[in-house]
């Protein structure tokens, strides 16, 4: 399993991965069954991988997303999905069930939900912490990351949950949030207000998607 993890990491890094971790889901599945309510099957491990957005693509983002940022965001998701596909194929070819979960597929609205929470699984995989803006914050790259997950039955060596420092005194994202949705902790985040503002942004010409980028830039 150590060798298989090395192969997985090497492939992910070859495809541009900037952060990777493996979460042990054995106990989580028992304590938080809702975390996997939109996924069929049981998986003891999650391989979480992240790619950095290009910082320059956020230069024009002030209080709303730009078409250029949207393109960068979309291409990042494409690369993540491609990465997850190859990693899942490696695990499947090694005889283990594996499921590549899309990086940015929305399957529910009000509130907005994906098949799994890449942020939560990233915390469990030791990649980063949940910031005030409710995003997964990497200790080196900040919120300038996007993530994807491969669920697998392969008993890969797992990393422990992230136990480093959080946001500390930084509150850069609070004042700039166009939805006024960010509070002192991630649990204070107003998802309803955030989603309403993202819905407004879908009407921006050549954007047309629920994205923002303002707190990511901050």
mmCIF file with all atom_site columns, N, CA, C and O in Angstrom, residues 131-133 171 173-174 180-190:
data_model
loop_
_atom_site.group_PDB
_atom_site.id
_atom_site.type_symbol
_atom_site.label_atom_id
_atom_site.label_alt_id
_atom_site.label_comp_id
_atom_site.label_asym_id
_atom_site.label_entity_id
_atom_site.label_seq_id
_atom_site.pdbx_PDB_ins_code
_atom_site.Cartn_x
_atom_site.Cartn_y
_atom_site.Cartn_z
_atom_site.occupancy
_atom_site.B_iso_or_equiv
_atom_site.pdbx_formal_charge
_atom_site.auth_seq_id
_atom_site.auth_comp_id
_atom_site.auth_asym_id
_atom_site.auth_atom_id
_atom_site.pdbx_PDB_model_num
ATOM 1  N N  . UNK A 1 131 ? -11.210 28.023 6.786  1.00 0.00 ? 131 UNK A N  1
ATOM 2  C CA . UNK A 1 131 ? -11.022 29.434 7.093  1.00 0.00 ? 131 UNK A CA 1
ATOM 3  C C  . UNK A 1 131 ? -12.313 30.134 7.452  1.00 0.00 ? 131 UNK A C  1
ATOM 4  O O  . UNK A 1 131 ? -13.399 29.557 7.386  1.00 0.00 ? 131 UNK A O  1
ATOM 5  N N  . UNK A 1 132 ? -12.203 31.411 7.812  1.00 0.00 ? 132 UNK A N  1
ATOM 6  C CA . UNK A 1 132 ? -13.404 32.199 8.127  1.00 0.00 ? 132 UNK A CA 1
ATOM 7  C C  . UNK A 1 132 ? -14.359 32.250 6.934  1.00 0.00 ? 132 UNK A C  1
ATOM 8  O O  . UNK A 1 132 ? -15.577 32.342 7.105  1.00 0.00 ? 132 UNK A O  1
ATOM 9  N N  . UNK A 1 133 ? -13.794 32.195 5.730  1.00 0.00 ? 133 UNK A N  1
ATOM 10 C CA . UNK A 1 133 ? -14.619 32.243 4.510  1.00 0.00 ? 133 UNK A CA 1
ATOM 11 C C  . UNK A 1 133 ? -15.227 30.887 4.169  1.00 0.00 ? 133 UNK A C  1
ATOM 12 O O  . UNK A 1 133 ? -15.834 30.730 3.118  1.00 0.00 ? 133 UNK A O  1
ATOM 13 N N  . UNK A 1 171 ? -8.210  38.819 9.070  1.00 0.00 ? 171 UNK A N  1
ATOM 14 C CA . UNK A 1 171 ? -9.631  38.981 8.771  1.00 0.00 ? 171 UNK A CA 1
ATOM 15 C C  . UNK A 1 171 ? -9.830  39.639 7.406  1.00 0.00 ? 171 UNK A C  1
ATOM 16 O O  . UNK A 1 171 ? -10.811 40.317 7.158  1.00 0.00 ? 171 UNK A O  1
ATOM 17 N N  . UNK A 1 173 ? -10.672 38.616 4.573  1.00 0.00 ? 173 UNK A N  1
ATOM 18 C CA . UNK A 1 173 ? -11.820 38.240 3.738  1.00 0.00 ? 173 UNK A CA 1
ATOM 19 C C  . UNK A 1 173 ? -13.135 38.836 4.226  1.00 0.00 ? 173 UNK A C  1
ATOM 20 O O  . UNK A 1 173 ? -14.087 38.967 3.447  1.00 0.00 ? 173 UNK A O  1
ATOM 21 N N  . UNK A 1 174 ? -13.213 39.200 5.507  1.00 0.00 ? 174 UNK A N  1
ATOM 22 C CA . UNK A 1 174 ? -14.487 39.627 6.084  1.00 0.00 ? 174 UNK A CA 1
ATOM 23 C C  . UNK A 1 174 ? -14.988 40.918 5.445  1.00 0.00 ? 174 UNK A C  1
ATOM 24 O O  . UNK A 1 174 ? -16.135 41.007 4.990  1.00 0.00 ? 174 UNK A O  1
ATOM 25 N N  . UNK A 1 180 ? -21.451 40.011 2.430  1.00 0.00 ? 180 UNK A N  1
ATOM 26 C CA . UNK A 1 180 ? -21.395 40.159 3.890  1.00 0.00 ? 180 UNK A CA 1
ATOM 27 C C  . UNK A 1 180 ? -21.753 38.832 4.570  1.00 0.00 ? 180 UNK A C  1
ATOM 28 O O  . UNK A 1 180 ? -22.479 38.790 5.558  1.00 0.00 ? 180 UNK A O  1
ATOM 29 N N  . UNK A 1 181 ? -21.191 37.757 4.022  1.00 0.00 ? 181 UNK A N  1
ATOM 30 C CA . UNK A 1 181 ? -21.543 36.417 4.489  1.00 0.00 ? 181 UNK A CA 1
ATOM 31 C C  . UNK A 1 181 ? -20.510 35.815 5.433  1.00 0.00 ? 181 UNK A C  1
ATOM 32 O O  . UNK A 1 181 ? -20.723 34.743 5.990  1.00 0.00 ? 181 UNK A O  1
ATOM 33 N N  . UNK A 1 182 ? -19.379 36.498 5.623  1.00 0.00 ? 182 UNK A N  1
ATOM 34 C CA . UNK A 1 182 ? -18.273 35.930 6.394  1.00 0.00 ? 182 UNK A CA 1
ATOM 35 C C  . UNK A 1 182 ? -18.249 36.496 7.809  1.00 0.00 ? 182 UNK A C  1
ATOM 36 O O  . UNK A 1 182 ? -18.305 37.717 8.003  1.00 0.00 ? 182 UNK A O  1
ATOM 37 N N  . UNK A 1 183 ? -18.161 35.599 8.791  1.00 0.00 ? 183 UNK A N  1
ATOM 38 C CA . UNK A 1 183 ? -18.118 35.994 10.192 1.00 0.00 ? 183 UNK A CA 1
ATOM 39 C C  . UNK A 1 183 ? -16.786 35.646 10.831 1.00 0.00 ? 183 UNK A C  1
ATOM 40 O O  . UNK A 1 183 ? -15.786 35.409 10.145 1.00 0.00 ? 183 UNK A O  1
ATOM 41 N N  . UNK A 1 184 ? -16.771 35.558 12.135 1.00 0.00 ? 184 UNK A N  1
ATOM 42 C CA . UNK A 1 184 ? -15.532 35.317 12.871 1.00 0.00 ? 184 UNK A CA 1
ATOM 43 C C  . UNK A 1 184 ? -15.032 33.881 12.745 1.00 0.00 ? 184 UNK A C  1
ATOM 44 O O  . UNK A 1 184 ? -13.846 33.619 12.865 1.00 0.00 ? 184 UNK A O  1
ATOM 45 N N  . UNK A 1 185 ? -15.943 32.944 12.532 1.00 0.00 ? 185 UNK A N  1
ATOM 46 C CA . UNK A 1 185 ? -15.544 31.544 12.366 1.00 0.00 ? 185 UNK A CA 1
ATOM 47 C C  . UNK A 1 185 ? -16.233 30.966 11.131 1.00 0.00 ? 185 UNK A C  1
ATOM 48 O O  . UNK A 1 185 ? -17.195 31.536 10.614 1.00 0.00 ? 185 UNK A O  1
ATOM 49 N N  . UNK A 1 186 ? -15.751 29.815 10.694 1.00 0.00 ? 186 UNK A N  1
ATOM 50 C CA . UNK A 1 186 ? -16.358 29.178 9.528  1.00 0.00 ? 186 UNK A CA 1
ATOM 51 C C  . UNK A 1 186 ? -17.813 28.791 9.787  1.00 0.00 ? 186 UNK A C  1
ATOM 52 O O  . UNK A 1 186 ? -18.635 28.797 8.870  1.00 0.00 ? 186 UNK A O  1
ATOM 53 N N  . UNK A 1 187 ? -18.119 28.484 11.038 1.00 0.00 ? 187 UNK A N  1
ATOM 54 C CA . UNK A 1 187 ? -19.504 28.113 11.366 1.00 0.00 ? 187 UNK A CA 1
ATOM 55 C C  . UNK A 1 187 ? -20.448 29.314 11.302 1.00 0.00 ? 187 UNK A C  1
ATOM 56 O O  . UNK A 1 187 ? -21.670 29.149 11.241 1.00 0.00 ? 187 UNK A O  1
ATOM 57 N N  . UNK A 1 188 ? -19.873 30.530 11.311 1.00 0.00 ? 188 UNK A N  1
ATOM 58 C CA . UNK A 1 188 ? -20.685 31.751 11.197 1.00 0.00 ? 188 UNK A CA 1
ATOM 59 C C  . UNK A 1 188 ? -20.993 32.101 9.740  1.00 0.00 ? 188 UNK A C  1
ATOM 60 O O  . UNK A 1 188 ? -21.753 33.034 9.474  1.00 0.00 ? 188 UNK A O  1
ATOM 61 N N  . UNK A 1 189 ? -20.389 31.371 8.822  1.00 0.00 ? 189 UNK A N  1
ATOM 62 C CA . UNK A 1 189 ? -20.552 31.691 7.405  1.00 0.00 ? 189 UNK A CA 1
ATOM 63 C C  . UNK A 1 189 ? -22.017 31.573 6.989  1.00 0.00 ? 189 UNK A C  1
ATOM 64 O O  . UNK A 1 189 ? -22.682 30.573 7.265  1.00 0.00 ? 189 UNK A O  1
ATOM 65 N N  . UNK A 1 190 ? -22.522 32.608 6.325  1.00 0.00 ? 190 UNK A N  1
ATOM 66 C CA . UNK A 1 190 ? -23.916 32.648 5.899  1.00 0.00 ? 190 UNK A CA 1
ATOM 67 C C  . UNK A 1 190 ? -24.009 32.118 4.469  1.00 0.00 ? 190 UNK A C  1
ATOM 68 O O  . UNK A 1 190 ? -23.885 32.870 3.501  1.00 0.00 ? 190 UNK A O  1
#
